[in-house]
Coordinates of C-alpha atoms in Angstrom, one line a residue:
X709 CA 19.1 -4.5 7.1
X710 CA 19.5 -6.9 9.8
X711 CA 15.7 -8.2 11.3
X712 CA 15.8 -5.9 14.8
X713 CA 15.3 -8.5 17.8
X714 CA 18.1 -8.2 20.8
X715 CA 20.1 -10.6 18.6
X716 CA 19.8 -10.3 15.2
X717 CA 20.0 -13.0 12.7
X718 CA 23.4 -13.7 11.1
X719 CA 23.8 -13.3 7.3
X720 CA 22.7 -16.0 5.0
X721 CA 25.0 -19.4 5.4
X722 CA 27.5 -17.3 7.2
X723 CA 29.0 -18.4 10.3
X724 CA 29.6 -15.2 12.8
X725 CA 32.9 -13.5 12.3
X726 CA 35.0 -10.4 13.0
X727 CA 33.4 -6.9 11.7
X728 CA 36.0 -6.2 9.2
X729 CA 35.7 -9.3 7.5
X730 CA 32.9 -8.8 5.2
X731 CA 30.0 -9.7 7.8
X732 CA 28.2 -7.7 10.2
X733 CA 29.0 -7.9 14.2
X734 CA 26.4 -9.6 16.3
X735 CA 24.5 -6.3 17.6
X736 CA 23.5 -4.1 14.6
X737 CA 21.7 -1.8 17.7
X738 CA 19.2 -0.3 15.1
X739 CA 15.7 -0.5 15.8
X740 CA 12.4 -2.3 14.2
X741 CA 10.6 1.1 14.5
X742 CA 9.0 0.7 10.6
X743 CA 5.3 -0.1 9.9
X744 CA 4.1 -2.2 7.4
X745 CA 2.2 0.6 6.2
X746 CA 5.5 2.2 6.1
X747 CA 7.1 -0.2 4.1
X748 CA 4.4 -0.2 2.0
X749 CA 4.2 3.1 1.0
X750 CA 7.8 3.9 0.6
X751 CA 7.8 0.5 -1.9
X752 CA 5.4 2.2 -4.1
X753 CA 6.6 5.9 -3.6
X754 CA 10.1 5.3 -3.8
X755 CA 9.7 4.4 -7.6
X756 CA 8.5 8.1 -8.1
X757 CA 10.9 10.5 -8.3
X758 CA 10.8 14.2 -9.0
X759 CA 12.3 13.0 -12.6
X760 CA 9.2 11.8 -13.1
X761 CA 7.4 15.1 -13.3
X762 CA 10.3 17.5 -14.3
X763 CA 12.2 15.3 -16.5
X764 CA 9.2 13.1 -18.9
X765 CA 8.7 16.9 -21.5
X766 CA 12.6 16.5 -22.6
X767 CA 11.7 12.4 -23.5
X768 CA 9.0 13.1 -25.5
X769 CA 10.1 15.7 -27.4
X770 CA 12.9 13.3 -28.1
X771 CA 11.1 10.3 -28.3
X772 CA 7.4 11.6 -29.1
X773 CA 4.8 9.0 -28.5
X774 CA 7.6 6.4 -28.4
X775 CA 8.7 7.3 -24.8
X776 CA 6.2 5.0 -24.2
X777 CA 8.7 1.9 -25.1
X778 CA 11.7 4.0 -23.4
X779 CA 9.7 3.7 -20.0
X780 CA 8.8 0.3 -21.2
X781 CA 12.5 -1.0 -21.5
X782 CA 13.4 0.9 -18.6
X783 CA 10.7 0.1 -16.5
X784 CA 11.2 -3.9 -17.5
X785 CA 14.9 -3.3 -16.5
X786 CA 14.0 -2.1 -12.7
X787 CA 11.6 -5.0 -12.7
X788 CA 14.3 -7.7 -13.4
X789 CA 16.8 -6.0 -10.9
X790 CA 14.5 -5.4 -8.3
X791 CA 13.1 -8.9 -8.6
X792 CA 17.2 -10.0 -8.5
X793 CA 17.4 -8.2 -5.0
X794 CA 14.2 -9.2 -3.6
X795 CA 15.7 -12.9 -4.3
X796 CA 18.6 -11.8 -2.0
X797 CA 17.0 -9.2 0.3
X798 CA 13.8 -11.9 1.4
X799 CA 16.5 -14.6 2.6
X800 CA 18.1 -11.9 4.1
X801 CA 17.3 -8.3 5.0
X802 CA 20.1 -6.1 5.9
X803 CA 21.5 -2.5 6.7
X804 CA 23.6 -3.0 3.5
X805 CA 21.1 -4.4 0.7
X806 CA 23.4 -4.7 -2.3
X807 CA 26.4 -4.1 -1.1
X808 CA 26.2 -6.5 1.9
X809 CA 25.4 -9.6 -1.1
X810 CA 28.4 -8.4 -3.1
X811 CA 30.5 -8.7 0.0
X812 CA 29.4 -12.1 0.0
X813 CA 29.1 -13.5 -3.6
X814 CA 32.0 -11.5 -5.3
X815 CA 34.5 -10.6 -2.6
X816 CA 35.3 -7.9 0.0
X817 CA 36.0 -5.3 -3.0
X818 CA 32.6 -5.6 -4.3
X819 CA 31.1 -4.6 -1.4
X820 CA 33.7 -2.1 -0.2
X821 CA 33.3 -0.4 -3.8
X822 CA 29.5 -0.4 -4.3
X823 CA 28.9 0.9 -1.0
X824 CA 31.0 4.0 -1.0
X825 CA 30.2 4.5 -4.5
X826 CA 26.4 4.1 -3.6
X827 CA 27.0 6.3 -0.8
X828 CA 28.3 9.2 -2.9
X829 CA 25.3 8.8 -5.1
X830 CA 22.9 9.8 -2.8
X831 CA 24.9 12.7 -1.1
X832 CA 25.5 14.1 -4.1
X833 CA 21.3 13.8 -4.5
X834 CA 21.0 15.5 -1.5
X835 CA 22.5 18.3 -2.4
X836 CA 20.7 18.5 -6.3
X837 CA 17.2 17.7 -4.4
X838 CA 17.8 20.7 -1.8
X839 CA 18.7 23.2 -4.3
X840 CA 15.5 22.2 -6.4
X841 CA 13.3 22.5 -3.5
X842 CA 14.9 25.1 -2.7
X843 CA 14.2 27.1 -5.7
X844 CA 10.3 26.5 -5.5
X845 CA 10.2 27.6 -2.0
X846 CA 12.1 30.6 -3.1
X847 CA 9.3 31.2 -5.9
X848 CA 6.7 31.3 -3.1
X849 CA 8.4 33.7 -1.0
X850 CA 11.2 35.1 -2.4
X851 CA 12.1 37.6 0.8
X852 CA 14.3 33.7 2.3
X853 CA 16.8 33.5 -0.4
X854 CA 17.0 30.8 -2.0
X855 CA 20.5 29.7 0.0
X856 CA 18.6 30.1 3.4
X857 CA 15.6 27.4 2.5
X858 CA 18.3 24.5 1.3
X859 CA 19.7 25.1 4.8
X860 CA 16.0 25.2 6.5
X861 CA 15.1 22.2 4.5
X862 CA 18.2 20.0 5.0
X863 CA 18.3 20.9 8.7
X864 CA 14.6 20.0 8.7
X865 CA 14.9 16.6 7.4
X866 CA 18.2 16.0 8.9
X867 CA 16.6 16.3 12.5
X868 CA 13.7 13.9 11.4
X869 CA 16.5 11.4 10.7
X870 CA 18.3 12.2 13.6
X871 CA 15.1 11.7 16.2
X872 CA 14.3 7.6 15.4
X873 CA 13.0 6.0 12.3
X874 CA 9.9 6.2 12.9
X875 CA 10.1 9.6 12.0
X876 CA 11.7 8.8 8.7
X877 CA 8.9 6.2 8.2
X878 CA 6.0 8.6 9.4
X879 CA 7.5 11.6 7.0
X880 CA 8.0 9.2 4.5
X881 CA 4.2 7.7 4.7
X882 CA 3.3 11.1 4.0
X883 CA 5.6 12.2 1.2
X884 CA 4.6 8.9 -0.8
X885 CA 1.2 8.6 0.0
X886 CA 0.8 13.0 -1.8
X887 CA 2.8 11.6 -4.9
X888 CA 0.5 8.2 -5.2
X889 CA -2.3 10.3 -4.7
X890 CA -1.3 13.3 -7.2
X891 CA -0.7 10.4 -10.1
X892 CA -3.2 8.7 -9.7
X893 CA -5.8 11.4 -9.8
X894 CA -4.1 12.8 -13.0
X895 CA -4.5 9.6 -14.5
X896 CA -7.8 9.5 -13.8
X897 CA -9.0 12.8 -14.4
X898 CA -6.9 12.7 -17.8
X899 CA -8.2 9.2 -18.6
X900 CA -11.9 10.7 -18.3
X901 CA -11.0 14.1 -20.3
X902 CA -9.1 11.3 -23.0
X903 CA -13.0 10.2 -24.1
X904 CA -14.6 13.0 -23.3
X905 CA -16.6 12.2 -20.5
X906 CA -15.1 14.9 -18.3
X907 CA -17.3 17.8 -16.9
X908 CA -15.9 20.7 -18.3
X909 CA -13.1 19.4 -20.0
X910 CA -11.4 21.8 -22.3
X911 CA -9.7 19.1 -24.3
X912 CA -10.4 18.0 -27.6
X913 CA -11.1 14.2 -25.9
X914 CA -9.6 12.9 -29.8
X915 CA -8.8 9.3 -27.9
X916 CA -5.6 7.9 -28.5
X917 CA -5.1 9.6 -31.5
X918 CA -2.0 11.7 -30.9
X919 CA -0.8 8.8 -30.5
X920 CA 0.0 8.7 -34.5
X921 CA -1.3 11.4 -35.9
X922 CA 1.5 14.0 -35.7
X923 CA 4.2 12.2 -37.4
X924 CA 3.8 8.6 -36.4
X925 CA 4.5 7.1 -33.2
X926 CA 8.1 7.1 -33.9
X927 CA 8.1 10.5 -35.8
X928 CA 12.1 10.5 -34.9
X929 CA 12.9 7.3 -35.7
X930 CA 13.6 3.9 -33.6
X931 CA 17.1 5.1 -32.8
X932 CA 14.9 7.7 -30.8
X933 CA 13.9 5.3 -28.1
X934 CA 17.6 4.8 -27.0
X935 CA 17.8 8.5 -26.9
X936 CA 14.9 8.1 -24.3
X937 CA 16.0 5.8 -22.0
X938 CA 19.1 7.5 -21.5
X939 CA 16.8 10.7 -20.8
X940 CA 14.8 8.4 -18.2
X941 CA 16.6 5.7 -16.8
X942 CA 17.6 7.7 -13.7
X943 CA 13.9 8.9 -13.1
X944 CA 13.6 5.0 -11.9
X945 CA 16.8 5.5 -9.1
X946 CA 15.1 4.4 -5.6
X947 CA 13.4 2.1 -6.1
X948 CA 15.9 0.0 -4.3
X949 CA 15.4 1.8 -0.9
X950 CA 12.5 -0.5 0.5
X951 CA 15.3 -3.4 0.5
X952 CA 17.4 -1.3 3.1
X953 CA 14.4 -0.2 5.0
X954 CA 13.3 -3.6 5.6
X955 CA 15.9 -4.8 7.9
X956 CA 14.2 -2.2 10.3
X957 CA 10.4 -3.5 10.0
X958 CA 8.5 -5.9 11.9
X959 CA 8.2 -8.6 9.6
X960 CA 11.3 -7.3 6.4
X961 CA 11.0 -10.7 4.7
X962 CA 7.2 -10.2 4.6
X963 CA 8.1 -6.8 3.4
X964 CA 10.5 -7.1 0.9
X965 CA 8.4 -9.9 -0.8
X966 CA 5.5 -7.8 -0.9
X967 CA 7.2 -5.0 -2.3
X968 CA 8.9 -7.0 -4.9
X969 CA 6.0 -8.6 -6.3
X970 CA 3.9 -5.4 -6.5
X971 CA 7.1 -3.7 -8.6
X972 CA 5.5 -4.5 -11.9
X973 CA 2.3 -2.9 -11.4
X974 CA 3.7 0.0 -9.6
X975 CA 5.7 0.7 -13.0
X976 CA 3.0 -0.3 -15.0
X977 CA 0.7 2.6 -13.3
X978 CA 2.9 5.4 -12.1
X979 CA 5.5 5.3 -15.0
X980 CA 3.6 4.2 -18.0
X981 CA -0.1 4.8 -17.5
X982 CA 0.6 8.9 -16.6
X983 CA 3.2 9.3 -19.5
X984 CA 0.5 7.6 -21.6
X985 CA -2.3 10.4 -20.6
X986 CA 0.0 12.8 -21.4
X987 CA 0.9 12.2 -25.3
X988 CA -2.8 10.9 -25.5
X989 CA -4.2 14.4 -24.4
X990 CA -1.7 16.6 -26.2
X991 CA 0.0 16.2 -29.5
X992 CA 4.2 15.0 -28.8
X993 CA 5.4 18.7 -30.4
X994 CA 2.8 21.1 -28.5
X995 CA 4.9 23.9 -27.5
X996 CA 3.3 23.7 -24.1
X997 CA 4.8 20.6 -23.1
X998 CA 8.8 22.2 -23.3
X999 CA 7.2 25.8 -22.3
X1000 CA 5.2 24.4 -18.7
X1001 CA 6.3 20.2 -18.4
X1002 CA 4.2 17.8 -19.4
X1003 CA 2.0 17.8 -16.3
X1004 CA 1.4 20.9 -15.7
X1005 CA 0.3 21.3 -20.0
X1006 CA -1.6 18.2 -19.9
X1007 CA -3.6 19.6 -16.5
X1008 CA -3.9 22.9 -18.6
X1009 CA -5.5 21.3 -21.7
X1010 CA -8.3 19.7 -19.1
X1011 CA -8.8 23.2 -17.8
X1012 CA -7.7 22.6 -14.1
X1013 CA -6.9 26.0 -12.8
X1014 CA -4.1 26.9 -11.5
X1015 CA -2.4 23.9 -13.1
X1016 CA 1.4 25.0 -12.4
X1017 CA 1.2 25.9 -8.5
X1018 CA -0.7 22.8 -8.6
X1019 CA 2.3 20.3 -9.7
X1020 CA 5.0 22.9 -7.9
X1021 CA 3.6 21.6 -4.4
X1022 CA 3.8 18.3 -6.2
X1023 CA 6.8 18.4 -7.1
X1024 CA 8.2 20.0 -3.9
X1025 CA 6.7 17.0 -2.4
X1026 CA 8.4 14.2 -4.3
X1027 CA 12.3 16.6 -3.9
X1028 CA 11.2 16.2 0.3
X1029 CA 10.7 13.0 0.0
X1030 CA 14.0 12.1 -2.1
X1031 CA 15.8 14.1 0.5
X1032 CA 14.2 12.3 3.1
X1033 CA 14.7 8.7 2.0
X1034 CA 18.2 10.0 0.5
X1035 CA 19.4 10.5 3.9
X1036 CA 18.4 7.7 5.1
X1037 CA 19.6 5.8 2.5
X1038 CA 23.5 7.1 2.6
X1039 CA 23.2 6.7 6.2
X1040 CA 22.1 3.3 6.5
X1041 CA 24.7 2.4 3.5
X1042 CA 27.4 3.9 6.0
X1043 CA 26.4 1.8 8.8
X1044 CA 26.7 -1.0 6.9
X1045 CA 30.0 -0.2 5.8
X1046 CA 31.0 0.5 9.8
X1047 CA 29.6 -2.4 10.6
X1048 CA 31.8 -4.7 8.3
X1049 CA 34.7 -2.2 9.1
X1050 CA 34.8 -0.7 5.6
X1051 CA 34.1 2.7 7.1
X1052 CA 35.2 4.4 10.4
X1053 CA 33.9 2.4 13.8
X1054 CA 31.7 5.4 14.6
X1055 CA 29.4 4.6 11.6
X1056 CA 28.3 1.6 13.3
X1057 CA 27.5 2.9 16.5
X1058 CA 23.6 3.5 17.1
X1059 CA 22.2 5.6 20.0
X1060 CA 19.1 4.6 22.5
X1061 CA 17.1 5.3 20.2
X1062 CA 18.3 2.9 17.7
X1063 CA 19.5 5.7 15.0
X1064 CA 23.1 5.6 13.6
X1065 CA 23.8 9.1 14.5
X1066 CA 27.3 9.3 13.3
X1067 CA 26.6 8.0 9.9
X1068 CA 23.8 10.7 9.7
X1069 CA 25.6 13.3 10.4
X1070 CA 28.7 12.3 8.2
X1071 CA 26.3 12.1 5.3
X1072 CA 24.2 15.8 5.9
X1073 CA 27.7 17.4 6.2
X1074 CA 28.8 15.8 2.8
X1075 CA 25.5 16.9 1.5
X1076 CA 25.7 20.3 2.6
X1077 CA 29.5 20.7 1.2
X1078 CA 28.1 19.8 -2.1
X1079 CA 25.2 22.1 -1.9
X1080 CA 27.9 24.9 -1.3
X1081 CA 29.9 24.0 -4.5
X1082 CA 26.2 24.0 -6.1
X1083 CA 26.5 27.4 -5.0
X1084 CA 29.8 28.7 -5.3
X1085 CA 30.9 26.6 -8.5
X1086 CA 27.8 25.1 -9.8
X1087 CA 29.5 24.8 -13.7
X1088 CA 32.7 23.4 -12.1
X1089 CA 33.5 21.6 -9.1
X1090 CA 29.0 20.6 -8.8
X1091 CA 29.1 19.4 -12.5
X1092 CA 32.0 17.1 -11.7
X1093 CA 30.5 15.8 -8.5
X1094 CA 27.0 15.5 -10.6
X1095 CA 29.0 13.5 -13.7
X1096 CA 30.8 11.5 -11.8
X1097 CA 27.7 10.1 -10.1
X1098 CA 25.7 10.2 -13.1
X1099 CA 26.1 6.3 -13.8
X1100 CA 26.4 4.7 -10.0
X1101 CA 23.2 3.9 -10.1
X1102 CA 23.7 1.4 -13.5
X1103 CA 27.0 0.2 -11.9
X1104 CA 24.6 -0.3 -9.2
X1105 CA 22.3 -2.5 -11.0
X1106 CA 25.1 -4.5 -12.1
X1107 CA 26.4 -5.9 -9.2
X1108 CA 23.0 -6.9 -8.0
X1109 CA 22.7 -9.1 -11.4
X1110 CA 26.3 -10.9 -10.8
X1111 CA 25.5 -10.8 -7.0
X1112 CA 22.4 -12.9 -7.5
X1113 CA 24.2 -14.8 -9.9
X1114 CA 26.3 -16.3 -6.9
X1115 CA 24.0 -16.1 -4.2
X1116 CA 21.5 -18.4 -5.9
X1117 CA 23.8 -21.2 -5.7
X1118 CA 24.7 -20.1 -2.0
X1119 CA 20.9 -19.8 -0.7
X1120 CA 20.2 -23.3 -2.2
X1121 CA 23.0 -25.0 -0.8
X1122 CA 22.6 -23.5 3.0
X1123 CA 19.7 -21.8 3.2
X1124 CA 17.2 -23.5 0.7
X1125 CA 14.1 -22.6 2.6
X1126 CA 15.2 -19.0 2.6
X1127 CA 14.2 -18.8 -1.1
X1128 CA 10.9 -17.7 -1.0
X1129 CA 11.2 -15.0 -4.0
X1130 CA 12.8 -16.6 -7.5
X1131 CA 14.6 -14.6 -10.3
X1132 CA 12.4 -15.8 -13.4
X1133 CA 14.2 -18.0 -16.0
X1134 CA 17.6 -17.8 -13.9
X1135 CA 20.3 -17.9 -14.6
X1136 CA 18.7 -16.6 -18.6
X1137 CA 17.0 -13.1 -17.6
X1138 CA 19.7 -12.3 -15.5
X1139 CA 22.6 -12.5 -18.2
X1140 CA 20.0 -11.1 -20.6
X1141 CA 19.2 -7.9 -18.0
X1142 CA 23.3 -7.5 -17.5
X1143 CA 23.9 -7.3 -21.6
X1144 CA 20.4 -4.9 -21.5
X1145 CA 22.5 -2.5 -18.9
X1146 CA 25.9 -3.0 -20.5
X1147 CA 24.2 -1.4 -23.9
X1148 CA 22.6 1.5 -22.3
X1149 CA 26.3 2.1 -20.4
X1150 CA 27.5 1.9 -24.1
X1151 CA 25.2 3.8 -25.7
X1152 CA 25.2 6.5 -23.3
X1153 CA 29.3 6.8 -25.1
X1154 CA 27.5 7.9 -28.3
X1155 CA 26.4 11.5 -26.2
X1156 CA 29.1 13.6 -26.3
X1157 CA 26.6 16.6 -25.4
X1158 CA 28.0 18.8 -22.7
X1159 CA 27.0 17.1 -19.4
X1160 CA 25.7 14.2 -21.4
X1161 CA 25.9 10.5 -21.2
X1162 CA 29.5 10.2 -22.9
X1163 CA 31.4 12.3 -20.0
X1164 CA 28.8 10.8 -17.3
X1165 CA 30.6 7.2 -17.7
X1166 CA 33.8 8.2 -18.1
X1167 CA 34.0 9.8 -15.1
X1168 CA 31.7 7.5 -13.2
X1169 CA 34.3 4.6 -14.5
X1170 CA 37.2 6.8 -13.1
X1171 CA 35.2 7.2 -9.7
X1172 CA 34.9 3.2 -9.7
X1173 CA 38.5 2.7 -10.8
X1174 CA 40.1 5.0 -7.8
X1175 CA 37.2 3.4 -5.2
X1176 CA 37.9 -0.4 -6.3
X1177 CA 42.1 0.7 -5.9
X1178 CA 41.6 2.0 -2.3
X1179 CA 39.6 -1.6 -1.6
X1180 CA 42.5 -3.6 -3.0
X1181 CA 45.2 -1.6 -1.5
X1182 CA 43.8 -1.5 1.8
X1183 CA 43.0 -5.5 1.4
X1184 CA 46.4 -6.0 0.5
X1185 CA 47.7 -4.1 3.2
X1186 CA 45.4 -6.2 5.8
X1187 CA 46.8 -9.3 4.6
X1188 CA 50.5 -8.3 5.1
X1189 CA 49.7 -6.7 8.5
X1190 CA 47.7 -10.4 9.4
X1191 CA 50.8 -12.0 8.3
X1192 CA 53.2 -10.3 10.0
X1193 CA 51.0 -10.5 13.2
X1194 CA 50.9 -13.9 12.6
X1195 CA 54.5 -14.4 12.5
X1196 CA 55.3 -12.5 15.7
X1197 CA 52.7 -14.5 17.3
X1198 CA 54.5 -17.6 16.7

């Protein structure tokens, strides 16, 4: 996002030009109404996602002990791409991120394409994150059905957006800060009950030894690892968010370097050092681990009561929080796109207090049209919205690699002091991180399962084919309409 003063910074080595011509207009009119405390906080909770806690017991059943080196790869991926995009984002924070630097570095249909497609993404999260926390709150009291708390909660969080962000930051604070607590005090309590020192620990405290001693630690095989990632890789989505968010900080290049530099260890912890307490306190094939999740069984095995209300407000916390950032996310995407007249005027437009109202709203009413089909046709019309998103988020990754690619050479040239965060080894971990991301989109082709990775691409591919066609069609059709307002001119 563009840094808020009265007249905001233009983009990197770009001269000012036209909105509709792949740059932003002079006034962005959002507001620099994010803490650094904000930012920090959303930088390390925005690489926890509900996944993380409902979607880790189907990994290690698939993976056993070696989901450990499917986080690992995964993790090392989200590292790379976010350290691409901190390159990018440092020498220039803006409302756009991603799709903003492929405007620039691969043409107007890069960033047309990414944006909507990004866009879509997180609407279609909005509504998958509402009906989850809906169905907890239902749980709890089951006299609101469970139709009636999506609504409270999206209407909830929608208003927050809507009132300045601030809000979002302060709401955000909060989400993150439960989650970064709730991890880190498992992995400290389980770390503890791991060597037996405890109190009243009703594990076994054997060490590391599950790690091997029910089958190996690859009891499925190598190929089994693969079969992870694909089960894990989307658990990572959002970690991207603090690039958007900075624009509206007081300092976003302080921001965005801080929070790119602290990526590895936030991985490290939250990712790897949790899913590590788990298969070290319980054996890979305890029942309990499919039967509860692997939280709440791994809490169980210590003897915390109450273990599974425990992780449910957890949980609920880290779907809010998703929502929340999700929101703001598609919204700030959309005002991008306004902004370089990709998307209608009215997405650009901000009111006094700095929030892009229209580009809120848009997205909330998108989200709650796909909750309904979650509803009404959750195994048709929802599965198809859900598929067809399911490998944005890769495609996503992508274009940051061949972005920064491009935008190395354009920093240097222009902008040279701008470059105050450096891909390693470029241009070598870059290429190597694309072929890394073009095998997982290939060997997600080998699951042919229903709603598996197979039908995910293919549809996400067909998604990206009809989005890139509008962007050269509608290019195409600027050019002739330039031309023949040229010639009249004349």
């Amino acid at each position: 996002m563009s840094k808020m003063t009265t007249s905001p910074p233009n983009p990197v080595a770009a001269p000012p030009t036209p909105p509709g011509h792949g740059q932003a207009p002079q006034q962005s009119g959002l507001q620099s109404g994010l803490k650094n405390r904000h930012l920090s906080m959303i930088a390390v909770g925005g690489v926890i996602g509900a996944g993380l806690f409902v979607g880790s017991a189907s990994g290690i059943a698939a993976a056993g002990p070696g989901i450990l080196l499917s986080y690992a790869l995964v993790g090392a991926l989200v590292v790379f791409v976010m350290r691409m995009l901190g390159e990018m984002a440092a020498a220039n924070p803006t409302s756009g991120s991603f799709s903003s630097y492929a405007d620039r570095a691969l043409g107007r249909w890069a960033g047309f394409s990414i944006g909507w497609l990004y866009w879509f993404f997180w609407v279609v999260v909005l509504a998958v994150e509402a009906t989850a926390g809906a169905a907890i709150l239902t749980s709890w009291v089951p006299a609101v059905p469970q139709w009636a708390w999506a609504l409270i909660v999206m209407v909830v969080l929608t208003a927050t957006n809507l009132a300045s962000v601030s809000s979002f930051g302060e709401f955000e604070f909060w989400f993150a800060g439960i989650k970064v607590v709730a991890i880190a005090a498992f992995i400290v309590l389980g770390g503890l009950a791991i060597f037996g020192v405890l109190p009243g620990s009703d594990n076994a405290a054997t060490g590391f030894s599950n790690l091997t001693s029910h089958g190996g630690f690859l009891p499925n095989g190598p190929t089994a690892i693969l079969t992870g990632v694909l089960m894990v890789v989307f658990s990572f989505m959002g970690s991207e968010i603090v690039t958007l968010a900075a624009g509206e900080s007081e300092d976003p290049e302080r921001a965005v370097t801080k929070a790119t530099k602290s990526v590895i260890w936030r991985v490290g912890i939250f990712y790897l050092g949790s899913i590590l307490v788990v298969v070290s306190l319980l054996p890979w094939n305890d029942p309990s681990i499919a039967k509860k999740g692997s939280y709440v069984a791994a809490l169980d095995s210590i003897g915390i009561p109450h273990a599974g209300q425990i992780m449910n407000v957890i949980v609920l916390t880290a779907v809010l929080s998703c929502l929340n950032s999700g929101l703001y996310t598609a919204s700030r995407m959309a005002f991008s796109l306004g902004q370089r007249g990709d998307a209608p005027k009215a997405f650009a437009r901000t009111n006094t207090r700095g929030v892009p109202q229209a580009a809120i709203l848009a997205s909330v009413l998108f989200g709650f049209i796909a909750v309904g089909f979650n509803y009404l046709w959750p195994d048709t019309v929802f599965q198809f919205l859900l598929n067809s998103s399911g490998a944005v988020a890769l495609f996503v990754w992508l274009v940051i690699c061949f972005s920064q690619l491009r935008m190395r050479g354009i920093i240097l040239r222009e902008n040279p002091e701008k470059l105050v965060v450096r891909m390693w080894l470029f241009p070598y971990l870059t290429w190597a991180t694309i072929a890394m991301i073009s095998f997982v989109l290939v060997y997600m082709l080998t699951d042919d399962s229903e709603g598996g990775g197979r039908i995910q691409v293919l549809l996400s591919v067909l998604l990206a084919a009809v989005v890139v066609g509008v962007s050269l069609v509608r290019d195409r059709l600027g050019a002739r309409a330039a031309e023949k307002a040229a010639v009249t001119s004349r």
